[in-house]
PDB file of C-alpha atoms in Angstrom:
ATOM      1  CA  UNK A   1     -77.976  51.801  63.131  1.00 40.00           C
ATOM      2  CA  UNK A   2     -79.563  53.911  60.294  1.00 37.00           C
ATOM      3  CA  UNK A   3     -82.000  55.184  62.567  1.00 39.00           C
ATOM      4  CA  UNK A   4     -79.474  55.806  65.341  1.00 37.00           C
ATOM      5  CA  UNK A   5     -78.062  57.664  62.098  1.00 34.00           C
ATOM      6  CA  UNK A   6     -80.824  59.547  60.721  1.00 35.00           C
ATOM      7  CA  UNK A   7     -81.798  60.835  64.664  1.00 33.00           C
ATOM      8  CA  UNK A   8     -81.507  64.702  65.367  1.00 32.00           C
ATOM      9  CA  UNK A   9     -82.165  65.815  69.194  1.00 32.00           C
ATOM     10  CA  UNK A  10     -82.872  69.310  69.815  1.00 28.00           C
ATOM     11  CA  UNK A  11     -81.068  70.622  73.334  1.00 33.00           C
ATOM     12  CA  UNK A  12     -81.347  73.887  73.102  1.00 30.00           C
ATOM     13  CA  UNK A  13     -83.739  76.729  71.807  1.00 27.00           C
ATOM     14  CA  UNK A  14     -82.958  79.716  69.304  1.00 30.00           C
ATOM     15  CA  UNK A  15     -81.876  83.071  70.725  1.00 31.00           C
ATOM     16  CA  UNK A  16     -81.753  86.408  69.448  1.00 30.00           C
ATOM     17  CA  UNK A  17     -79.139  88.855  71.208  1.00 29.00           C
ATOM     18  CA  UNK A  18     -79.028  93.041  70.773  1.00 27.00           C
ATOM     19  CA  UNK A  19     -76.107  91.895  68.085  1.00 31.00           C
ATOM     20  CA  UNK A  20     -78.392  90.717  65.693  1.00 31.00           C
ATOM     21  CA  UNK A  21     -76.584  87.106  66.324  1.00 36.00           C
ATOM     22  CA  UNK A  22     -78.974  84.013  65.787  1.00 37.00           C
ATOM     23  CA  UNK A  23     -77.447  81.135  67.924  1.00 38.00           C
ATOM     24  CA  UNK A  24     -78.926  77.753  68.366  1.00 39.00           C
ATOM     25  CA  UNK A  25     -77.702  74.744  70.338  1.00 41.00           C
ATOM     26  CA  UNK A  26     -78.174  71.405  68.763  1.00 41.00           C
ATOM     27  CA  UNK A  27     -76.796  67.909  69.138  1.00 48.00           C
ATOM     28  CA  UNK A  28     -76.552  65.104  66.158  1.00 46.00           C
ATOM     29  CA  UNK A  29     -75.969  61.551  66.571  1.00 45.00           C
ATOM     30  CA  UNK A  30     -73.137  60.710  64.704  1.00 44.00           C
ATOM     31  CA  UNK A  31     -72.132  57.076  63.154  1.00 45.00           C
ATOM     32  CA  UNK A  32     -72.179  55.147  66.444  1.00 51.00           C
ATOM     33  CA  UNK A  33     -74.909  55.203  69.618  1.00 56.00           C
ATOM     34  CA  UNK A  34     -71.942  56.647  71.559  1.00 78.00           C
ATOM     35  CA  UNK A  35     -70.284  59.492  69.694  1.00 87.00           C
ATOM     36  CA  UNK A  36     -72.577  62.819  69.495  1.00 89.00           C
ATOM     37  CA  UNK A  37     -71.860  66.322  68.402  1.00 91.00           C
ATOM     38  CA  UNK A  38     -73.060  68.996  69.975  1.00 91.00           C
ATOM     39  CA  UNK A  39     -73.144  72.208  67.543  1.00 91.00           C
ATOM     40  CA  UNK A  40     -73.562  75.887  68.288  1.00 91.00           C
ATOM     41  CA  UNK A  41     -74.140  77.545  64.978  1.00 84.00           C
ATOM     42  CA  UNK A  42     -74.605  81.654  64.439  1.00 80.00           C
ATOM     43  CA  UNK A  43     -74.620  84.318  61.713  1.00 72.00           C
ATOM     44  CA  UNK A  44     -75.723  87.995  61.774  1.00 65.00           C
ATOM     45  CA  UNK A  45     -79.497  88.650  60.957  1.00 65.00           C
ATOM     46  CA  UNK A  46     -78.865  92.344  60.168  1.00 61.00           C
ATOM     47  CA  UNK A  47     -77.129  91.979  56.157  1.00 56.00           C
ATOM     48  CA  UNK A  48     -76.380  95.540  55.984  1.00 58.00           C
ATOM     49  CA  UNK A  49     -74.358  95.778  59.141  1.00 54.00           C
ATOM     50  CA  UNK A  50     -72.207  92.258  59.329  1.00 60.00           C
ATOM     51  CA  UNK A  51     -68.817  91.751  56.919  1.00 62.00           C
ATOM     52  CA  UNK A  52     -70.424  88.695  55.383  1.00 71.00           C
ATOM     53  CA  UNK A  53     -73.683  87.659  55.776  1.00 73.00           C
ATOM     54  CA  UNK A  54     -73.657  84.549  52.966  1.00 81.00           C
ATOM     55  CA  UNK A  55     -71.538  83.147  55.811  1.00 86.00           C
ATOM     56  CA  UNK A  56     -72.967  80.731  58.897  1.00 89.00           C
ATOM     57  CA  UNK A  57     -69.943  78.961  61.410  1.00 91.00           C
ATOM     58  CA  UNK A  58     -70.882  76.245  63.540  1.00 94.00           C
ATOM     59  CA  UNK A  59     -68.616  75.308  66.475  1.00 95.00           C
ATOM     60  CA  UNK A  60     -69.152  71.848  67.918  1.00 95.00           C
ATOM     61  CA  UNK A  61     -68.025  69.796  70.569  1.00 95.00           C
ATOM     62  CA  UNK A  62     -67.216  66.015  70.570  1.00 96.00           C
ATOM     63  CA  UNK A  63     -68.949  63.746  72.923  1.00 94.00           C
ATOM     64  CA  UNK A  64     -68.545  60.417  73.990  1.00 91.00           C
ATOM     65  CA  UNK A  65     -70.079  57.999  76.730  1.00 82.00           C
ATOM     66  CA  UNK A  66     -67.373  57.086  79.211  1.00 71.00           C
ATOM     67  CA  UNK A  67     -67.638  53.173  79.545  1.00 64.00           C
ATOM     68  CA  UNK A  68     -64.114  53.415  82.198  1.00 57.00           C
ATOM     69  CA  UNK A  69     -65.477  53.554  85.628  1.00 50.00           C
ATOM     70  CA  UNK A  70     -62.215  55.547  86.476  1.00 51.00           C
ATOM     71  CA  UNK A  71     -62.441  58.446  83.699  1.00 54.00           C
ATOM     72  CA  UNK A  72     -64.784  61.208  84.099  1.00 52.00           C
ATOM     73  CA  UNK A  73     -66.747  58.988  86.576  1.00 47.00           C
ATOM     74  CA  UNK A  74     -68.979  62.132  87.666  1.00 49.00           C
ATOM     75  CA  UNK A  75     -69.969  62.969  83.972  1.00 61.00           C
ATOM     76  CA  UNK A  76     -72.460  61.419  81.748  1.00 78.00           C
ATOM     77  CA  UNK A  77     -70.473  62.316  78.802  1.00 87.00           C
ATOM     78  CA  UNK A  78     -66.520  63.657  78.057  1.00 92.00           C
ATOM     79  CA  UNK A  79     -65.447  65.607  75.074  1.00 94.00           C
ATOM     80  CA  UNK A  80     -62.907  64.187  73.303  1.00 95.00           C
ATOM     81  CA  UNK A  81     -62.619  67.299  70.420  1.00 96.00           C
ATOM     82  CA  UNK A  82     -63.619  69.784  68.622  1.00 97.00           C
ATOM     83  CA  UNK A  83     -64.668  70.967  65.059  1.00 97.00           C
ATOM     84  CA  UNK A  84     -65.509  74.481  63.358  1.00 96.00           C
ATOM     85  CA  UNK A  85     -67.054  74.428  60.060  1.00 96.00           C
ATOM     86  CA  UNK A  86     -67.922  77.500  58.205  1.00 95.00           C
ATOM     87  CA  UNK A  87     -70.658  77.289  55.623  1.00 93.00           C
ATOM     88  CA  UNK A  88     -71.249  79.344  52.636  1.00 92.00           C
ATOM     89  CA  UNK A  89     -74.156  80.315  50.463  1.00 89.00           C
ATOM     90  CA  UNK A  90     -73.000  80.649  47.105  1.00 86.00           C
ATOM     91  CA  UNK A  91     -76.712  81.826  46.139  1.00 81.00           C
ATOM     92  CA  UNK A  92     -76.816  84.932  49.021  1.00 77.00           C
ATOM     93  CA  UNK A  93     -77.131  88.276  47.077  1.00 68.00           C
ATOM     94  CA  UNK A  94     -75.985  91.494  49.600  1.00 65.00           C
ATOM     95  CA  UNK A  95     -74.541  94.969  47.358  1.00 66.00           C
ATOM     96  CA  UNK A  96     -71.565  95.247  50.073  1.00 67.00           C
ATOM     97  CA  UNK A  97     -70.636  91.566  50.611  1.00 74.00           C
ATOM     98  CA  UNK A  98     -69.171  89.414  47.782  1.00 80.00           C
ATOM     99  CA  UNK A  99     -68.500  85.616  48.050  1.00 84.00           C
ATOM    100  CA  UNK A 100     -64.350  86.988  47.802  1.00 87.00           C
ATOM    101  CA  UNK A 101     -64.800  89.450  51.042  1.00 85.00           C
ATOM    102  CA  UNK A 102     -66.505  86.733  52.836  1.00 86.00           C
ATOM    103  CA  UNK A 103     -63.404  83.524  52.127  1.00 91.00           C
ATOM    104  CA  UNK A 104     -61.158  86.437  52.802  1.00 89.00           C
ATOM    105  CA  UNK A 105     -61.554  86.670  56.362  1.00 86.00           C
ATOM    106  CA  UNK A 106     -58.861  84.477  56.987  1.00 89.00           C
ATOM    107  CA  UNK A 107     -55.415  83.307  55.204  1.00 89.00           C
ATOM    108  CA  UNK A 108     -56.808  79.876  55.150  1.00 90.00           C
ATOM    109  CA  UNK A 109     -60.427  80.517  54.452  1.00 93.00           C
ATOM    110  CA  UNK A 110     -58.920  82.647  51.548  1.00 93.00           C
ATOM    111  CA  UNK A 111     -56.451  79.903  50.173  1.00 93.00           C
ATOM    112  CA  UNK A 112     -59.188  77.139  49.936  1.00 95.00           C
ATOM    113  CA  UNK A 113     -61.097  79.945  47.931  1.00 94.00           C
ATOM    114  CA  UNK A 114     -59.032  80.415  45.898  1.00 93.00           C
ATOM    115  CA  UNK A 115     -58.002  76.732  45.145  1.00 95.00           C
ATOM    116  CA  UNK A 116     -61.956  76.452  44.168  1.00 95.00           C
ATOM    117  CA  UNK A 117     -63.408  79.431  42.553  1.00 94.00           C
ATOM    118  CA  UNK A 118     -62.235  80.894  39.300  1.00 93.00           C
ATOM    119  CA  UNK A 119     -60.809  84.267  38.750  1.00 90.00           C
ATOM    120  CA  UNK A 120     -64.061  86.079  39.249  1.00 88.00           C
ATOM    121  CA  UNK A 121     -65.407  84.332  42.439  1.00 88.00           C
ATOM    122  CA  UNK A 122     -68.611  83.520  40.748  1.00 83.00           C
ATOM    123  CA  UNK A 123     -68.244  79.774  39.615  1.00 88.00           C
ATOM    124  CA  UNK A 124     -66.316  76.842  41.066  1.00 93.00           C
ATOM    125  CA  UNK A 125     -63.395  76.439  38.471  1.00 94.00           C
ATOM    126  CA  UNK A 126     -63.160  73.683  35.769  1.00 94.00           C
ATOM    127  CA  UNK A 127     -60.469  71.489  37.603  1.00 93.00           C
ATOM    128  CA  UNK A 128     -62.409  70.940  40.450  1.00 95.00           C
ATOM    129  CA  UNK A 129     -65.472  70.276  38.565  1.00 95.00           C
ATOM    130  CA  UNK A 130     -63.570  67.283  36.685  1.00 96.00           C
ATOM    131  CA  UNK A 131     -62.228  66.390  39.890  1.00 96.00           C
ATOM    132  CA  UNK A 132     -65.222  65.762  41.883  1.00 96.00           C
ATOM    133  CA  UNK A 133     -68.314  66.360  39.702  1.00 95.00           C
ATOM    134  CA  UNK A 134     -70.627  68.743  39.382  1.00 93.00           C
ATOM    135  CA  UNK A 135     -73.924  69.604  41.659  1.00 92.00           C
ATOM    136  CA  UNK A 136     -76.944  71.827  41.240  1.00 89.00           C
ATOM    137  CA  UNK A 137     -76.577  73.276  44.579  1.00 87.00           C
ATOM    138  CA  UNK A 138     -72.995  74.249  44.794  1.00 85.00           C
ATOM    139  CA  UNK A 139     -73.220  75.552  48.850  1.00 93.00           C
ATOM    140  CA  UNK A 140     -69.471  74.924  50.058  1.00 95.00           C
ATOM    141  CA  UNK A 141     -69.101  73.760  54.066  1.00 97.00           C
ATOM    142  CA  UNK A 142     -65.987  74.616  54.820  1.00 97.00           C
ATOM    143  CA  UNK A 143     -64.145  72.147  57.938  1.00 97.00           C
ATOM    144  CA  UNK A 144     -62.028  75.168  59.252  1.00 94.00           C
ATOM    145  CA  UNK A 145     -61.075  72.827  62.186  1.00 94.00           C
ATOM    146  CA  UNK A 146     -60.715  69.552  63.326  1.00 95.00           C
ATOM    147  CA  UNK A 147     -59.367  67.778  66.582  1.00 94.00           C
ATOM    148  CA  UNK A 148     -59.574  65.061  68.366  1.00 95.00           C
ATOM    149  CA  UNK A 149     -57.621  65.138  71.995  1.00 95.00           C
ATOM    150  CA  UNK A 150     -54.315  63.007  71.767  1.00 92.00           C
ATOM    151  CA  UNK A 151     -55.838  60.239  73.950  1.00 92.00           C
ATOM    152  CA  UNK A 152     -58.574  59.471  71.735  1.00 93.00           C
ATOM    153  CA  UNK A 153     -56.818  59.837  67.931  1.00 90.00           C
ATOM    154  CA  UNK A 154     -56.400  56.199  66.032  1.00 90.00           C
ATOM    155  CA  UNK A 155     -59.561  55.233  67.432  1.00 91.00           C
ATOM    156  CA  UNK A 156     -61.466  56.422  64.606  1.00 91.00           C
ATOM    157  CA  UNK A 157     -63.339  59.263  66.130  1.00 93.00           C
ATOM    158  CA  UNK A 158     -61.678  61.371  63.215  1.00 93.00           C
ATOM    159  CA  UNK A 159     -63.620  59.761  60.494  1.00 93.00           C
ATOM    160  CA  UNK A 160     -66.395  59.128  62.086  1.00 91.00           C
ATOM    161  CA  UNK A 161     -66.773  62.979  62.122  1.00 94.00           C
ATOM    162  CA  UNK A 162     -66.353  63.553  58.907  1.00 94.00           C
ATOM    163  CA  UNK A 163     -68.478  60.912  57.787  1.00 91.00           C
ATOM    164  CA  UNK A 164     -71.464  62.630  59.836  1.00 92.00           C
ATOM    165  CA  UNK A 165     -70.668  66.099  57.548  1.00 95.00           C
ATOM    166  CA  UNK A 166     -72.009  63.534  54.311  1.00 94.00           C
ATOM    167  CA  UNK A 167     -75.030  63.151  56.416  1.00 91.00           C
ATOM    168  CA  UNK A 168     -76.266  66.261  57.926  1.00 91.00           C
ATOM    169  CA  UNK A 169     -75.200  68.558  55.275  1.00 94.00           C
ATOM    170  CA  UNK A 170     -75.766  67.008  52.830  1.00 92.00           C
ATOM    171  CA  UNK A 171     -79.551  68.622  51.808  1.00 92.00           C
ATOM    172  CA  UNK A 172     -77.667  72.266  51.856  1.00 92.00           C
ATOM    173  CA  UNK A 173     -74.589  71.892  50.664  1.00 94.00           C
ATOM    174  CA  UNK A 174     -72.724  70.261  47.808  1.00 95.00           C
ATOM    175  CA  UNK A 175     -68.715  70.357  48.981  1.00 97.00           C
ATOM    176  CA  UNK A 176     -66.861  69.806  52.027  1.00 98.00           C
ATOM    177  CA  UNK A 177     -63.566  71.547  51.456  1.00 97.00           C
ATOM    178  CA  UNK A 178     -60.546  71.623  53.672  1.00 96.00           C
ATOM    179  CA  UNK A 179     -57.193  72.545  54.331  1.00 94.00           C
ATOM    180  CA  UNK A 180     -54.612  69.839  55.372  1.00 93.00           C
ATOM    181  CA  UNK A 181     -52.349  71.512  57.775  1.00 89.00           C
ATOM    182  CA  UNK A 182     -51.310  69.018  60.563  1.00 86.00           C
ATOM    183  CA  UNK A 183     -52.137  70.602  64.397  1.00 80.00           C
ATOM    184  CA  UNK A 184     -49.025  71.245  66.197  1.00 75.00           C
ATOM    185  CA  UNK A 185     -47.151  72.759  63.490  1.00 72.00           C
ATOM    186  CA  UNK A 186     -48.225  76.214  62.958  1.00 69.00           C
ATOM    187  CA  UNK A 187     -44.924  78.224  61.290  1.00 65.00           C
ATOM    188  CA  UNK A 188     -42.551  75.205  61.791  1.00 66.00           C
ATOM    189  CA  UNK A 189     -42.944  73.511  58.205  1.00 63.00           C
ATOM    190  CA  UNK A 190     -39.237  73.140  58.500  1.00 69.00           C
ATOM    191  CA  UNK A 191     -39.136  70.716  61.045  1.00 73.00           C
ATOM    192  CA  UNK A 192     -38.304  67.256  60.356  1.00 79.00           C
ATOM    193  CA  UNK A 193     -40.847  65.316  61.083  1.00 86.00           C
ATOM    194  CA  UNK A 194     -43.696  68.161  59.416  1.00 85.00           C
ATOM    195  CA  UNK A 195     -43.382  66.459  56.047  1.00 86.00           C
ATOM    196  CA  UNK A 196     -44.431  62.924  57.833  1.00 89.00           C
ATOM    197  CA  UNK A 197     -47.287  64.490  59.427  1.00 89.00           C
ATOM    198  CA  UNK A 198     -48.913  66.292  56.722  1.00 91.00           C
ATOM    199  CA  UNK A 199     -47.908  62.829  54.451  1.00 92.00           C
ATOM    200  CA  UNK A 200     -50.191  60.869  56.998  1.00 92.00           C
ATOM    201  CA  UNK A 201     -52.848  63.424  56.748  1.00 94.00           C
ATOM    202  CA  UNK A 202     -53.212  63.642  53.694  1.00 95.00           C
ATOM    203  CA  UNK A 203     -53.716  60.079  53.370  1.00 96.00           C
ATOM    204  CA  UNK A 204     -56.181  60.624  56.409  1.00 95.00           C
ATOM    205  CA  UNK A 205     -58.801  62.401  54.107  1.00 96.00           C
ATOM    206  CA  UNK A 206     -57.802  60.494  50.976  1.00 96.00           C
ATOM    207  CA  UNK A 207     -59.510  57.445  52.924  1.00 95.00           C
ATOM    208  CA  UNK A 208     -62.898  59.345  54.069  1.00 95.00           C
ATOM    209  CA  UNK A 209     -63.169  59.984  50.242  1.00 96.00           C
ATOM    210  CA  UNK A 210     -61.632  63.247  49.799  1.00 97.00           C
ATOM    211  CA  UNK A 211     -59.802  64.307  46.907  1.00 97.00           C
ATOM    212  CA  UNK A 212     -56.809  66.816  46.775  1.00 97.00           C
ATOM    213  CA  UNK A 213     -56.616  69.932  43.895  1.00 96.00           C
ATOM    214  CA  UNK A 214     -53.347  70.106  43.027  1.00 88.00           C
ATOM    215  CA  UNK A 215     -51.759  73.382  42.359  1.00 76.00           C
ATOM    216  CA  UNK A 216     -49.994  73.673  39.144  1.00 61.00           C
ATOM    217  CA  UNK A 217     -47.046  74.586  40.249  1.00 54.00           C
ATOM    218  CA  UNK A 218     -46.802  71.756  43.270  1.00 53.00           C
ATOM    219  CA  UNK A 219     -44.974  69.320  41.496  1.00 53.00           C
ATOM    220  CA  UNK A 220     -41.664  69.611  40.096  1.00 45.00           C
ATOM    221  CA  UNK A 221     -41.148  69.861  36.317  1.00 43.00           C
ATOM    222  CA  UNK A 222     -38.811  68.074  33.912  1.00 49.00           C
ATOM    223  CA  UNK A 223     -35.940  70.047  33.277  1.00 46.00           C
ATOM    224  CA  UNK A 224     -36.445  70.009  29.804  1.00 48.00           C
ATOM    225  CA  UNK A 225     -40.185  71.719  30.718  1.00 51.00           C
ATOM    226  CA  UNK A 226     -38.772  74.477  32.934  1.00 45.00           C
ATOM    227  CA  UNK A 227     -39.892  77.798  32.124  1.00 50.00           C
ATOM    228  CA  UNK A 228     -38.070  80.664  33.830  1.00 47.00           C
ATOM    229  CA  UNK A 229     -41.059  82.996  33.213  1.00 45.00           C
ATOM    230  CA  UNK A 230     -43.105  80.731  35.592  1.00 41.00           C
ATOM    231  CA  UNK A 231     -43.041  81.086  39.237  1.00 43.00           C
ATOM    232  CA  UNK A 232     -42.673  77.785  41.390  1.00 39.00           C
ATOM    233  CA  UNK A 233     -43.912  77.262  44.827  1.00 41.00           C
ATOM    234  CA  UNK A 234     -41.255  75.982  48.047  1.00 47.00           C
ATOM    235  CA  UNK A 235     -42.332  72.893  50.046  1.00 47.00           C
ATOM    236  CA  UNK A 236     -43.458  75.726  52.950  1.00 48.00           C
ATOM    237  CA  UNK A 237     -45.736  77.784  50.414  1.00 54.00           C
ATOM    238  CA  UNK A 238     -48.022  74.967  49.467  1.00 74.00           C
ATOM    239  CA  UNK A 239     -51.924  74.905  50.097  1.00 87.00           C
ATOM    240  CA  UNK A 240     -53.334  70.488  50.704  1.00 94.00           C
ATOM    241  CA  UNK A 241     -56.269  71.506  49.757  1.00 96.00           C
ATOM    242  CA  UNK A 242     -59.162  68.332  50.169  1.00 97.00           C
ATOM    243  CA  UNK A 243     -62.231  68.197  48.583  1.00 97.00           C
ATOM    244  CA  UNK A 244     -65.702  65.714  48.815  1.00 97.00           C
ATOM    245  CA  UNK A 245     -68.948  66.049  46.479  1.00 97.00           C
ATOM    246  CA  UNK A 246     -71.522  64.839  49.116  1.00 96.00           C
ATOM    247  CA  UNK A 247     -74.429  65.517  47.053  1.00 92.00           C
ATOM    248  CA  UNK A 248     -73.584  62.464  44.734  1.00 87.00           C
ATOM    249  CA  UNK A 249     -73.347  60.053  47.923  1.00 79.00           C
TER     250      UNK A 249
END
């Protein structure tokens, strides 16, 4: 098993388009002899031309060995999901491109950095630090997305994902850091069964050893404590934000 682990196969070879892109096909064994991810990773070679260049995605696809004679029959493998991971190099210097203008590219890239920096972008605040430790390379890989088809979810596919992230990353960065939002229920946090999703979800990456930063303001005060200066978040405003120190496993 650890070697079936430990096994990286090459399936593709490095090219370099007009763009400046650097893309490279790649698939890792992951956990089990028939569950492989295939990754496509890319950044921008040219620093003074791309938005942020201390940034690197990786988009991979799920694979599995059919063992039913009646699905897929003609394929080797099927994809049962997907995951997009965005990794960031805390230790890239550009003039035009700070770590801020490259977690602000999205709303959620931007909440999870701001859950784990300080005020100044520069260091990874104090309350995460106690949380989870702290690392000498402090790299953050960033699990933008992750999905597993509806046919293939409780089968634990999920974890087994995740788990690979520990493995493979591991050497360059320090912190996986996500967002718990549950698929499916993009602008309808008011529905009624959102709050039992994102409940089991949570719970999800409290399992594969993630642990959430709670905001300040997420909980509810005592009346007594109430301060009217102080603004509190609504249920619909909150950021699960997960986080895992790999570099101590």
């Amino acid at each position: 098993m650890q070697n079936s682990i430990n096994r990286m196969q090459l399936c593709g070879s490095a090219e370099i388009f007009t763009s400046f892109a650097s893309q490279l096909e790649y698939c890792i064994e992951v956990m089990d002899e028939n569950v492989r991810i295939e990754y496509r990773f890319s950044h921008l070679l040219d620093v003074d031309y791309t938005s942020h260049p201390n940034m690197t995605t990786y988009e991979g696809k799920i694979l599995i060995h059919s063992n039913d004679e009646f699905d897929n029959y003609d394929m080797d493998e099927i994809e049962i999901g997907t995951i997009c991971l965005e990794m960031y190099d805390l230790n890239f210097e550009a003039e035009h491109c700070s770590l801020m203008d490259a977690f602000d590219h999205s709303s959620s890239s931007l909440a999870v950095g701001t859950a784990i920096f300080d005020d100044t972008y520069s260091t990874i605040n104090d309350q995460v630090l106690e949380l989870v430790g702290d690392s000498f390379n402090s790299n953050i890989l960033l699990v933008n997305r992750l999905e597993i088809k509806e046919k293939y979810r409780a089968k634990g596919y999920g974890k087994y994902v995740l788990n690979s992230l520990d493995i493979y990353f591991k050497s360059t960065c320090a912190y996986v850091v996500l967002k718990s939002f549950p698929i499916g229920f993009e602008g309808i946090t008011d529905d009624k069964n959102y709050d039992k999703a994102q409940e089991r979800l949570n719970a999800f990456y409290s399992r594969c050893g993630y642990k959430k930063i709670w905001q300040a303001t997420e909980n509810e005060p005592e009346e007594d404590e109430f301060n009217e200066d102080f603004e509190y978040l609504e249920d619909d405003e909150i950021n699960h934000i997960f986080i895992k120190n790999i570099s101590l496993i």
